[in-house]
Coordinates of C-alpha atoms in Angstrom, one line a residue:
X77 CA 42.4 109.5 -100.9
X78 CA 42.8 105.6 -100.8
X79 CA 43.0 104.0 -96.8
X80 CA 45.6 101.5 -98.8
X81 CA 48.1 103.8 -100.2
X82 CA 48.2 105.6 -97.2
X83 CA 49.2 102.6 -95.3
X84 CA 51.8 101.1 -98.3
X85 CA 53.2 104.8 -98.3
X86 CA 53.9 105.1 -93.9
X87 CA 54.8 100.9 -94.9
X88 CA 57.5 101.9 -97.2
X89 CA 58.7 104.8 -95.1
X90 CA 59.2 103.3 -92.0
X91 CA 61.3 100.2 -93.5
X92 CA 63.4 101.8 -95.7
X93 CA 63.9 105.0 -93.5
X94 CA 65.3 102.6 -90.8
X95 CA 67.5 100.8 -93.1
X96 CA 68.5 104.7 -94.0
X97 CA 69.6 105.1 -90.5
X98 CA 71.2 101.9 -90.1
X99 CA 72.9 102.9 -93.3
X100 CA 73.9 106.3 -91.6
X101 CA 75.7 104.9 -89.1
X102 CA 77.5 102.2 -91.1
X103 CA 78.4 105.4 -93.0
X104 CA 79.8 107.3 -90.1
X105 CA 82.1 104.7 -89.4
X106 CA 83.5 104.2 -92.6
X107 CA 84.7 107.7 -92.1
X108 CA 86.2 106.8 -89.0
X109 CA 88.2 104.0 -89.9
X110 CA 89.3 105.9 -93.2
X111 CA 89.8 109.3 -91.8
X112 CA 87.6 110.8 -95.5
X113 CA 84.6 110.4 -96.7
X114 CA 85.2 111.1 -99.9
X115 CA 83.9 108.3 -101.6
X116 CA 87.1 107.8 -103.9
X117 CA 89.4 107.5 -100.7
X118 CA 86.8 105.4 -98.9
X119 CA 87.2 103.1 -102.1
X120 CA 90.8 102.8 -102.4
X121 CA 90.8 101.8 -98.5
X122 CA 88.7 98.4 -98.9
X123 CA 92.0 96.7 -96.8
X124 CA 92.0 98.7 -94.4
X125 CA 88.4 98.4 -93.7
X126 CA 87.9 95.3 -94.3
X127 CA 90.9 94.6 -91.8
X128 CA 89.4 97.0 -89.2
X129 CA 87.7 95.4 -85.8
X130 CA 84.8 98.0 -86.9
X131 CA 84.4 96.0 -90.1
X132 CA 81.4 93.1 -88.8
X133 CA 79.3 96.6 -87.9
X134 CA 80.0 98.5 -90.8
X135 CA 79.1 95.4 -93.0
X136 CA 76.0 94.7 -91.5
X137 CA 74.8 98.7 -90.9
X138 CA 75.4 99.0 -94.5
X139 CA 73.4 96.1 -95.7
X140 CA 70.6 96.8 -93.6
X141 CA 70.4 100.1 -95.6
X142 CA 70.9 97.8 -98.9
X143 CA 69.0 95.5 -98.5
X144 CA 65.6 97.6 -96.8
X145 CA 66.0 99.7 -100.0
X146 CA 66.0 96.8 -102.3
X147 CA 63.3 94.9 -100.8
X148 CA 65.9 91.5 -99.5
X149 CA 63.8 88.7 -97.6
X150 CA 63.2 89.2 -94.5
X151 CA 62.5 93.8 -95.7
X152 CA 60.2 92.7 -98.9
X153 CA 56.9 92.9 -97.9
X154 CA 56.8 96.7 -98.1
X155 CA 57.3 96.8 -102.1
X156 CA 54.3 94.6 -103.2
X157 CA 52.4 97.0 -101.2
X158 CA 53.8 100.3 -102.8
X159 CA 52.0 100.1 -106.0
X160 CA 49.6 102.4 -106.0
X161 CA 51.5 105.3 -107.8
X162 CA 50.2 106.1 -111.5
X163 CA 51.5 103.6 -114.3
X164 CA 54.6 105.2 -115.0
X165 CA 55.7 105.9 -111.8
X166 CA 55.5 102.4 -110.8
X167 CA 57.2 101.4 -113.8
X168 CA 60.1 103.8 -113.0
X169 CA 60.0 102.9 -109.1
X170 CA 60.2 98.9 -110.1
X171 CA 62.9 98.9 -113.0
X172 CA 65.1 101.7 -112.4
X173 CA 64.8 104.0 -109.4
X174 CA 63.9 102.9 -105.6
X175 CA 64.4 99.6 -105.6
X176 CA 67.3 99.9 -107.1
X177 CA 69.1 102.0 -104.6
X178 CA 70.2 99.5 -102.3
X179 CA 71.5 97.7 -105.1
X180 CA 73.3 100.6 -106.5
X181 CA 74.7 101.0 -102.5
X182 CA 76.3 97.0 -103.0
X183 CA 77.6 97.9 -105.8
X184 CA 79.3 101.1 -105.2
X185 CA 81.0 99.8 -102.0
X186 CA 81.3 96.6 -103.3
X187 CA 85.4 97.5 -103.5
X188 CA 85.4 98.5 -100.0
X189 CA 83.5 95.6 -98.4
X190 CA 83.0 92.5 -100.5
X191 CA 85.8 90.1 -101.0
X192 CA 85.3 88.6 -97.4
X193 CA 83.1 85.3 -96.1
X194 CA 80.9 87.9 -94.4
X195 CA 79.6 89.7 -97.2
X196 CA 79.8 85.8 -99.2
X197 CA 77.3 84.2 -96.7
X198 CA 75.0 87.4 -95.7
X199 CA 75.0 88.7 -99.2
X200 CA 74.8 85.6 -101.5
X201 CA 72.3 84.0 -98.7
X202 CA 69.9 86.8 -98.0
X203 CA 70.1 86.9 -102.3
X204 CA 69.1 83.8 -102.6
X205 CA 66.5 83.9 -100.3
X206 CA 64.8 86.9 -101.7
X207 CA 65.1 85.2 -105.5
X208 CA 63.4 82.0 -104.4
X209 CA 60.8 84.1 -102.0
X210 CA 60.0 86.3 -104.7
X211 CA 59.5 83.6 -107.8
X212 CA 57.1 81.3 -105.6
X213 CA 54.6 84.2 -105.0
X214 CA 54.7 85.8 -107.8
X215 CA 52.8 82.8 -109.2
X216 CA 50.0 82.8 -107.1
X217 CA 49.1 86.8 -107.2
X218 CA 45.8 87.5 -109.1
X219 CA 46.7 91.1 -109.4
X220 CA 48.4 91.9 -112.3
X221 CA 50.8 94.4 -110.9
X222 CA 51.1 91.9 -107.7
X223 CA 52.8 89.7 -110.0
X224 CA 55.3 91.8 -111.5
X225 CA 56.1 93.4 -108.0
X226 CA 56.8 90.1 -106.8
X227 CA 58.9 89.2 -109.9
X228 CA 60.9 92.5 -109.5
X229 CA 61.6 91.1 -105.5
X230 CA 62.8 88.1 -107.3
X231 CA 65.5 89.5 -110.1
X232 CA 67.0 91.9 -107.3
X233 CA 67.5 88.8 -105.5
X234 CA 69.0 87.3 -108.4
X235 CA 71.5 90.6 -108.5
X236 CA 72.1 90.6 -104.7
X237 CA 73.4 86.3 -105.2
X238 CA 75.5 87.8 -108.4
X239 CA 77.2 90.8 -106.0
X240 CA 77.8 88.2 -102.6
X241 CA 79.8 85.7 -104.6
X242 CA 82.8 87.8 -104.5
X243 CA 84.3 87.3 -108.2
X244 CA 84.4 89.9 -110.2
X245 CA 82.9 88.1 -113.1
X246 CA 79.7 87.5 -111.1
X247 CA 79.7 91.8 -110.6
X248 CA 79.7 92.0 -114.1
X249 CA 77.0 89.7 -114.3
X250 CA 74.7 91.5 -111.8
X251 CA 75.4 94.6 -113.9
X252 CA 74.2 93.6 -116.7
X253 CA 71.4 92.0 -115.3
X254 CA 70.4 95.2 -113.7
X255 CA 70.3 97.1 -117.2
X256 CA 68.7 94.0 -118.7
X257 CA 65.8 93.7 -115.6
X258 CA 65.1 97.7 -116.4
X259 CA 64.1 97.9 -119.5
X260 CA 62.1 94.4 -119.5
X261 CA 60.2 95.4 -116.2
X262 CA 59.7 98.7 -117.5
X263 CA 58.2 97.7 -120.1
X264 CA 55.9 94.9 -118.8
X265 CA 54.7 97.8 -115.9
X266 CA 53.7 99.5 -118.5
X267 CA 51.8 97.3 -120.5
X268 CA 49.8 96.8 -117.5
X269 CA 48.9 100.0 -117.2
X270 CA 47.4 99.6 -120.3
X271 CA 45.6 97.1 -119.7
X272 CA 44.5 98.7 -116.4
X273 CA 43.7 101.7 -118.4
X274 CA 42.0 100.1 -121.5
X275 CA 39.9 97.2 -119.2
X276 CA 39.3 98.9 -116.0
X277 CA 41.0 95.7 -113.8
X278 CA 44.1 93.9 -113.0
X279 CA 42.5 90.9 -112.2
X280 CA 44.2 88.2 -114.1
X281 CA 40.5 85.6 -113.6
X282 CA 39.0 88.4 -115.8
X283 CA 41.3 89.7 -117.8
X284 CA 41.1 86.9 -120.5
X285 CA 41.4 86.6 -123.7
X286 CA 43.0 89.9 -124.7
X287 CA 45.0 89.3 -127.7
X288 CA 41.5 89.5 -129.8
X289 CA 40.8 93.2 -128.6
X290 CA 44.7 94.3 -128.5
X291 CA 46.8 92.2 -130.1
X292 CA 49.4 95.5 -130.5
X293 CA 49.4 95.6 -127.1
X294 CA 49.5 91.8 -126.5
X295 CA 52.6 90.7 -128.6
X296 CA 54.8 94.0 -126.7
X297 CA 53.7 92.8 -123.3
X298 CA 54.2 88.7 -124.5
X299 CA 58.0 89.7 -125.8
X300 CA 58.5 91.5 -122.4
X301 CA 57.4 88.7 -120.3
X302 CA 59.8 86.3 -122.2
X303 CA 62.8 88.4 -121.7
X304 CA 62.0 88.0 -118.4
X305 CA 62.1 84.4 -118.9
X306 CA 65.5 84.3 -120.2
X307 CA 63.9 83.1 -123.2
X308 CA 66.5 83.1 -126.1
X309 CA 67.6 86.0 -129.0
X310 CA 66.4 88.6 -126.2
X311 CA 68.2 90.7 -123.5
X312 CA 67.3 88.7 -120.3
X313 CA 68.6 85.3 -121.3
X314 CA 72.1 86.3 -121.7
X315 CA 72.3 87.8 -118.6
X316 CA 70.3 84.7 -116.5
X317 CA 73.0 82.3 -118.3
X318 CA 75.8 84.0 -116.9
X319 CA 74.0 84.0 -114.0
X320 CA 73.8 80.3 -113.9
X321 CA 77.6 80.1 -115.1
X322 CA 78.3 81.9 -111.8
X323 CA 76.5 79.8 -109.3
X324 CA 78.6 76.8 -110.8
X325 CA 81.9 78.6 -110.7
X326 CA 81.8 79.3 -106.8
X327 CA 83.2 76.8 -104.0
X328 CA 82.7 79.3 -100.8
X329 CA 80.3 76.4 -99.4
X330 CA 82.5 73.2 -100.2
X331 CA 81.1 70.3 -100.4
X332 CA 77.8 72.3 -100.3
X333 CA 78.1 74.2 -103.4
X334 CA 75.9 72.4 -105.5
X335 CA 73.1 73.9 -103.8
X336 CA 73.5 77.1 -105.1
X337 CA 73.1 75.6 -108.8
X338 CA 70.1 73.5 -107.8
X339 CA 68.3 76.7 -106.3
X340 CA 69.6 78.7 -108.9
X341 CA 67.3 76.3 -111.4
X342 CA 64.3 76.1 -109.5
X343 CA 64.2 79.8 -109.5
X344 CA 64.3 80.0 -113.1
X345 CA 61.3 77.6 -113.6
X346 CA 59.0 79.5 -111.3
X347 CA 60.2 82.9 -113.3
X348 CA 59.4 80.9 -116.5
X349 CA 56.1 79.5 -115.0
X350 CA 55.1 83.2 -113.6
X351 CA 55.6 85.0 -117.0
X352 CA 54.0 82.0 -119.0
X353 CA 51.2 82.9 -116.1
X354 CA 51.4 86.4 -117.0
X355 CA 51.0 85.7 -121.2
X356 CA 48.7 82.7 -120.9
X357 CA 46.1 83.9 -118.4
X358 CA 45.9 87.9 -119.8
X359 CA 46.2 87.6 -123.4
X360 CA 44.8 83.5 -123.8
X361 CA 42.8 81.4 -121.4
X362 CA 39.2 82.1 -122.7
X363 CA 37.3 85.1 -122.7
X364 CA 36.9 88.0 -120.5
X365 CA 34.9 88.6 -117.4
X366 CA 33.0 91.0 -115.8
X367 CA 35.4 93.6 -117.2
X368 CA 34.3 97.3 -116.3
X369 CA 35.4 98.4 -119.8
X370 CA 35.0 96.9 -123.4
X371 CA 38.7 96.2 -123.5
X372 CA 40.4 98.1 -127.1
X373 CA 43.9 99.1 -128.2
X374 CA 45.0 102.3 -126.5
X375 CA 45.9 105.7 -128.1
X376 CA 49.4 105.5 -130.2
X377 CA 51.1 107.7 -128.0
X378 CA 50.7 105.1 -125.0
X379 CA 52.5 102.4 -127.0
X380 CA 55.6 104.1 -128.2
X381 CA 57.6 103.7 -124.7
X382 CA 56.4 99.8 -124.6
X383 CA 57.9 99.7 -128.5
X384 CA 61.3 101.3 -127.4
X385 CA 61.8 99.2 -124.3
X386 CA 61.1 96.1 -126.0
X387 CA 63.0 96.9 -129.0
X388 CA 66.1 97.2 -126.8
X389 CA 65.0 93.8 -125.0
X390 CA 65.2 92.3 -128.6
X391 CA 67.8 94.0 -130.0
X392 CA 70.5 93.6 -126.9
X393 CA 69.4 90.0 -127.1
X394 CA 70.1 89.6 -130.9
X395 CA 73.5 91.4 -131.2
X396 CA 74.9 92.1 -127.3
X397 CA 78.2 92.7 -128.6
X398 CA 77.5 95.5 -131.1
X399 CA 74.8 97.2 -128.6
X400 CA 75.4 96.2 -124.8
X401 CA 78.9 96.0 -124.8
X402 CA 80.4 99.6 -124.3
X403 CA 78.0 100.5 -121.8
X404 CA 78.4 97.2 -119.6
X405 CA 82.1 97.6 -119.6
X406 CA 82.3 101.4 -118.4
X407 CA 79.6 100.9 -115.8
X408 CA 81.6 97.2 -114.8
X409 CA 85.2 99.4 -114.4
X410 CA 83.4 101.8 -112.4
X411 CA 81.6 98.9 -110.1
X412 CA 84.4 97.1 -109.6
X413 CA 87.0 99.6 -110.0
X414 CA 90.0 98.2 -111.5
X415 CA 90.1 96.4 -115.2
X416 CA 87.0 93.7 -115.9
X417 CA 87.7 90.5 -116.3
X418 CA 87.4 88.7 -119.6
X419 CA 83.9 88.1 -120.6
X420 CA 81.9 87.2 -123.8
X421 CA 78.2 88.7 -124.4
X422 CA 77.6 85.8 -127.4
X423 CA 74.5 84.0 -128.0
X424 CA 76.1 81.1 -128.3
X425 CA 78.9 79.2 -126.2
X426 CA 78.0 76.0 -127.2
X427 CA 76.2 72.8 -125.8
X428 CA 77.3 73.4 -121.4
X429 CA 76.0 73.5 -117.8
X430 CA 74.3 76.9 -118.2
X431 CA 72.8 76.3 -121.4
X432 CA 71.4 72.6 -119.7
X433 CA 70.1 75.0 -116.7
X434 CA 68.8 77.4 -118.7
X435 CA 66.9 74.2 -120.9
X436 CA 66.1 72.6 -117.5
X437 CA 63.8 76.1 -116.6
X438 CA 62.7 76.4 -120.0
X439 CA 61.0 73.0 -119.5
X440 CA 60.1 72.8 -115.8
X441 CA 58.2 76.2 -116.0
X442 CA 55.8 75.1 -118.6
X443 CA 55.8 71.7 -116.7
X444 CA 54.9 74.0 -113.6
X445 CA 52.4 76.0 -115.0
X446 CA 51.2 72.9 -116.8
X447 CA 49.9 71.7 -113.4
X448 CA 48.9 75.5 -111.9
X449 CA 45.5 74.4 -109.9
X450 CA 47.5 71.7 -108.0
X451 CA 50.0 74.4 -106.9
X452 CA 47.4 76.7 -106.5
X453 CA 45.4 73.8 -104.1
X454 CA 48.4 73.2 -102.4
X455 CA 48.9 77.3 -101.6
X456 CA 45.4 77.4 -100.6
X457 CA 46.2 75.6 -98.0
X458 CA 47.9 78.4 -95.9
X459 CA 45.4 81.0 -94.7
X460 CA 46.8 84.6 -96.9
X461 CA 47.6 87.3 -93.9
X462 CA 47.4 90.7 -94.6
X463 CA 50.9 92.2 -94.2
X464 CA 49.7 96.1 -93.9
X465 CA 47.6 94.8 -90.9
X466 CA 50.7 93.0 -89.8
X467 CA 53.0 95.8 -89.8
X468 CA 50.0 97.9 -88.3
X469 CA 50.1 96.2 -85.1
X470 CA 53.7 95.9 -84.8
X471 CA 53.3 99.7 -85.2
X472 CA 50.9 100.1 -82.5
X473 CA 52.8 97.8 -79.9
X474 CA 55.6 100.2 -80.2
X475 CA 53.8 103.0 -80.2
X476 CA 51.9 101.5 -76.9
X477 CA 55.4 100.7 -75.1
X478 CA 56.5 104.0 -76.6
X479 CA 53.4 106.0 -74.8
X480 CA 54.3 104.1 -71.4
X481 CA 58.5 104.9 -71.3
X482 CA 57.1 108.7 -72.2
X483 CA 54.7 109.3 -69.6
X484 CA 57.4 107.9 -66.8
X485 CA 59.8 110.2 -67.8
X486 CA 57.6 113.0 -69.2
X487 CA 56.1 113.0 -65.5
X488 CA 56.5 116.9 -64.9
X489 CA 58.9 116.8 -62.0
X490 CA 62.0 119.1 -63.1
X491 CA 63.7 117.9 -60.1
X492 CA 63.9 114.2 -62.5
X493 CA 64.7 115.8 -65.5
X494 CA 67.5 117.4 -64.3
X495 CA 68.1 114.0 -62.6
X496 CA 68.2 111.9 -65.8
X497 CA 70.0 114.6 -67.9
X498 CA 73.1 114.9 -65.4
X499 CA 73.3 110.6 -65.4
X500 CA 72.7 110.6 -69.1
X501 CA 75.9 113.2 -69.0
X502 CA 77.7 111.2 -66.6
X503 CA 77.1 107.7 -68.4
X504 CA 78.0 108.6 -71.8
X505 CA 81.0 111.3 -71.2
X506 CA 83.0 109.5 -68.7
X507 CA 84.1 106.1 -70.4
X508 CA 85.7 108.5 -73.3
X509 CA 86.5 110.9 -71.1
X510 CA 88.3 108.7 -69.5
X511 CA 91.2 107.9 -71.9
X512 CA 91.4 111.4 -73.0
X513 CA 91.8 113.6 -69.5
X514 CA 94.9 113.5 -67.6
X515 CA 94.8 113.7 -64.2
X516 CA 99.0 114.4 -63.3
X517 CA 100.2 117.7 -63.9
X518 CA 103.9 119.0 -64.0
X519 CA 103.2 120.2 -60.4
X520 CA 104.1 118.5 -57.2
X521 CA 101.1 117.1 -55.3
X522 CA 100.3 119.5 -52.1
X523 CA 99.4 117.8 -48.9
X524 CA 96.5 117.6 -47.7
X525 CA 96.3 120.3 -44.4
X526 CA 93.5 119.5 -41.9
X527 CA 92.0 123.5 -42.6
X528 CA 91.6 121.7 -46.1
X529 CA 89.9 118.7 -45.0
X530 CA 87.8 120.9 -42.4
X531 CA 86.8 122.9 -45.5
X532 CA 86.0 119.9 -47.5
X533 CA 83.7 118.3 -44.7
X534 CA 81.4 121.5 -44.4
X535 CA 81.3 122.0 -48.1
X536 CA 80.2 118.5 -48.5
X537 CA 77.4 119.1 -45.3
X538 CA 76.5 122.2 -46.9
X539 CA 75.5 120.4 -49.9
X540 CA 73.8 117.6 -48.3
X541 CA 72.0 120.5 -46.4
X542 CA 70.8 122.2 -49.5
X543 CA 69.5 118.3 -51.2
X544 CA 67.6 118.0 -48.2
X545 CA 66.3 121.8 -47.1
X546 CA 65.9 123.0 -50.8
X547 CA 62.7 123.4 -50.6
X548 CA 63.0 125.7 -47.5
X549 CA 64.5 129.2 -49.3
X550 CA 66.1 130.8 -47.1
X551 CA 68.0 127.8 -45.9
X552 CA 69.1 126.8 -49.0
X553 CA 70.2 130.1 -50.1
X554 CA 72.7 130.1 -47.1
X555 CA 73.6 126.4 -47.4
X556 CA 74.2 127.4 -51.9
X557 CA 76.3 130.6 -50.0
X558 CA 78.5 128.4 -47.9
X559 CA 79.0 126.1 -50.8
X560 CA 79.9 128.8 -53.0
X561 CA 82.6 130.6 -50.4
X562 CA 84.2 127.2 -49.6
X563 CA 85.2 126.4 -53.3
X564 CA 86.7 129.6 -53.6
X565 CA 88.6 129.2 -50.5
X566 CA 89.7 125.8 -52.3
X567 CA 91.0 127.7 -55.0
X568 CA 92.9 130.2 -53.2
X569 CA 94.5 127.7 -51.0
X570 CA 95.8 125.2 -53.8
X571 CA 96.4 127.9 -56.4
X572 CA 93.3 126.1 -58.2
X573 CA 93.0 129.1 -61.4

């Protein structure tokens, strides 16, 4: 019953459903250049496909699919908008299901595409963009929910970068960071439902002050919000560090790779700054206002998925080895399908360049957040714009230019429908056509007799006859007469059957 739900729902639709057909079609041509589409042939043929003159459309058909799915800058507007689903469903949709498809597409035709400087630079690019999109907004949304949806746009950027550098390392890396994102955002989805639930707001200028009235509630939600920090000894640091070892390990862009590093950084200070955001302003900061409800703890029963979620956070992040490990290397083999390279899931690898990153993000987040209301007067600055009204006119300019194509073909003449089916026939069967009919038979040619030619010439006036005199019955039925016994004498004189 909500105008905006509505809107996010026909939103979500239309974006990824065209990625879906995009996708379709990338499909279809896999088939054709592999002659299966069975999945496990269409995997063992990444040479051939990648070697195939089809291979720039399949890539990019594909990828559209992906990357609509999985809300990649420029497609991400549509998933801040899609959260009006009930708390659990959003905390499914955002950690583990939806948005998660496109990603799960990458990576299971990651052996058939990836390994070219295509997929490198429209992969690891559109990645990066989406990470560094997605962490700069996500620290100016009020709503609670707005915040995390933003964040979630951010980490599948993160994954998308991991799966475009084309080592296998960096696949592992993006897998575990997918396992790792789900059960922190899961559980930080669902601590805002409970807050939602228990305070009647997502507002984060009310919602102050919350660890006195649910301090329960507070410490799951604040041990959440670090892991998403890659805060040390839990799930999501371990994964962000390899992530950072990653971006310093690649050379694709020459003397340009350092970039990738730099932006790498700057993306983990505004994810530290946004969940500092997220702890500081919900739980700290003062005390409530305006809240419709007196906020309290809520019913046990609400807590225990939070407890699990962030016990896994804690406990991956603690001993990786002992928990994480089986699971990441069966679900690696299967991404990358052939054996993983070496890897180590310890909390320590001494003092080095992703540690100093990681440090470097620690630091510059709280330094960030430090100075909020500067950032937040500098934002101000640029006028907000409603993407649902956005997308709502785009909408209604095709529908408009839509309306105007119909009614000049939907006119009501049959004499143009008939018209503009036999061209559409004509255009799109004879270029195939062409390579596939042959026109010389085993026959000698016969010569062409003047009877023949005199037959040809009133079958070709009869016709003109019956375009111009259709209308006129009875003349048209004897000029469609003539036509008729002239082809028939055709046949019979050059053996035609």
């Amino acid at each position: 019953d909500k105008s905006d739900a509505r809107k996010g729902a026909r939103m979500a639709l239309t974006i990824t459903g065209m990625g879906g057909l995009a996708l379709f079609a990338g499909i279809l041509l896999i088939g054709q250049v592999v002659g299966s589409y069975n999945l496990t042939d269409v995997l063992a043929q990444g040479d051939l496909i990648r070697s195939s003159e089809a291979y720039p459309f399949i890539l990019i058909l594909v990828l559209l699919g992906a990357f609509t799915k999985s809300a990649q800058f420029p497609f991400h507007f549509w998933l801040p908008h899609a959260m009006a689903a009930p708390t659990p469903v959003s905390a499914y949709l955002h950690s583990a299901t939806m948005v998660k498809a496109g990603i799960f597409l990458m990576g299971r035709l990651y052996p058939a595409l990836a390994g070219t400087d295509m997929w490198f630079v429209i992969v690891t690019l559109t990645g990066l963009a989406t990470l560094l999109v997605g962490a700069y907004m996500a620290l100016f949304k009020h709503d609670l929910k707005g915040l995390l949806a933003y964040s979630t746009i951010s980490h599948l950027g993160l994954i998308t970068l991991l799966l475009g550098l084309n080592s296998k390392l960096a696949a592992v890396a993006a897998t575990f960071h997918i396992i790792n994102h789900a059960t922190f955002k899961a559980s930080l989805f669902m601590a805002a439902g409970i807050i939602d639930h228990e305070t009647g707001s997502r507002d984060m200028r009310k919602l102050n002050g919350l660890w006195r009235f649910m301090p329960h509630t507070a410490t799951l939600a604040m041990v959440a919000a670090l892991a998403m920090a890659g805060v040390p000894l839990l799930n999501g640091f371990l994964s962000k560090e390899m992530f950072f070892a990653e971006t310093l390990h690649q050379g694709s862009l020459g003397a340009l790779s350092w970039i990738l590093p730099v932006l790498a950084t700057v993306a983990g200070v505004f994810s530290v700054a946004y969940s500092l955001r997220f702890i500081h302003d919900v739980f700290f900061n003062g005390e409530p206002v305006d809240l419709p409800k007196t906020p309290h703890e809520p019913p046990r029963y609400m807590k225990i998925p939070v407890e699990i979620l962030v016990g896994v956070c804690f406990i991956v992040g603690i001993a990786p080895g002992i928990v994480i490990a089986g699971l990441l290397h069966s679900a690696s083999t299967s991404l990358l399908q052939s054996a993983t390279p070496e890897y180590s899931l310890a909390i320590w690898h001494g003092l080095n360049f992703p540690l100093l990153m990681s440090f470097i993000a620690l630091i510059g987040g709280i330094a960030v957040y430090s100075s909020r209301k500067q950032l937040f007067a500098f934002q101000a600055q640029f006028p907000e714009k409603d993407v649902k009204i956005i997308f709502d006119q785009w909408m209604k300019r095709i529908v408009d230019a839509s309306t105007v194509v119909y009614g000049k073909l939907e006119n009501g003449s049959l004499q143009r429908y008939t018209l503009l089916f036999l061209l559409s026939v004509a255009v799109f069967t004879t270029v195939p056509m062409s390579n596939l009919i042959n026109l010389e038979g085993v026959r000698a040619t016969l010569p062409a007799d003047g009877v023949s030619i005199v037959a040809t010439v009133i079958l070709a006036i009869a016709a003109i006859v019956t375009l111009i005199w259709h209308r006129k019955r009875m003349i048209a039925l004897v000029s469609v007469s003539v036509i008729g016994l002239v082809v028939s004498l055709i046949f019979a004189r050059f053996s035609a059957p």
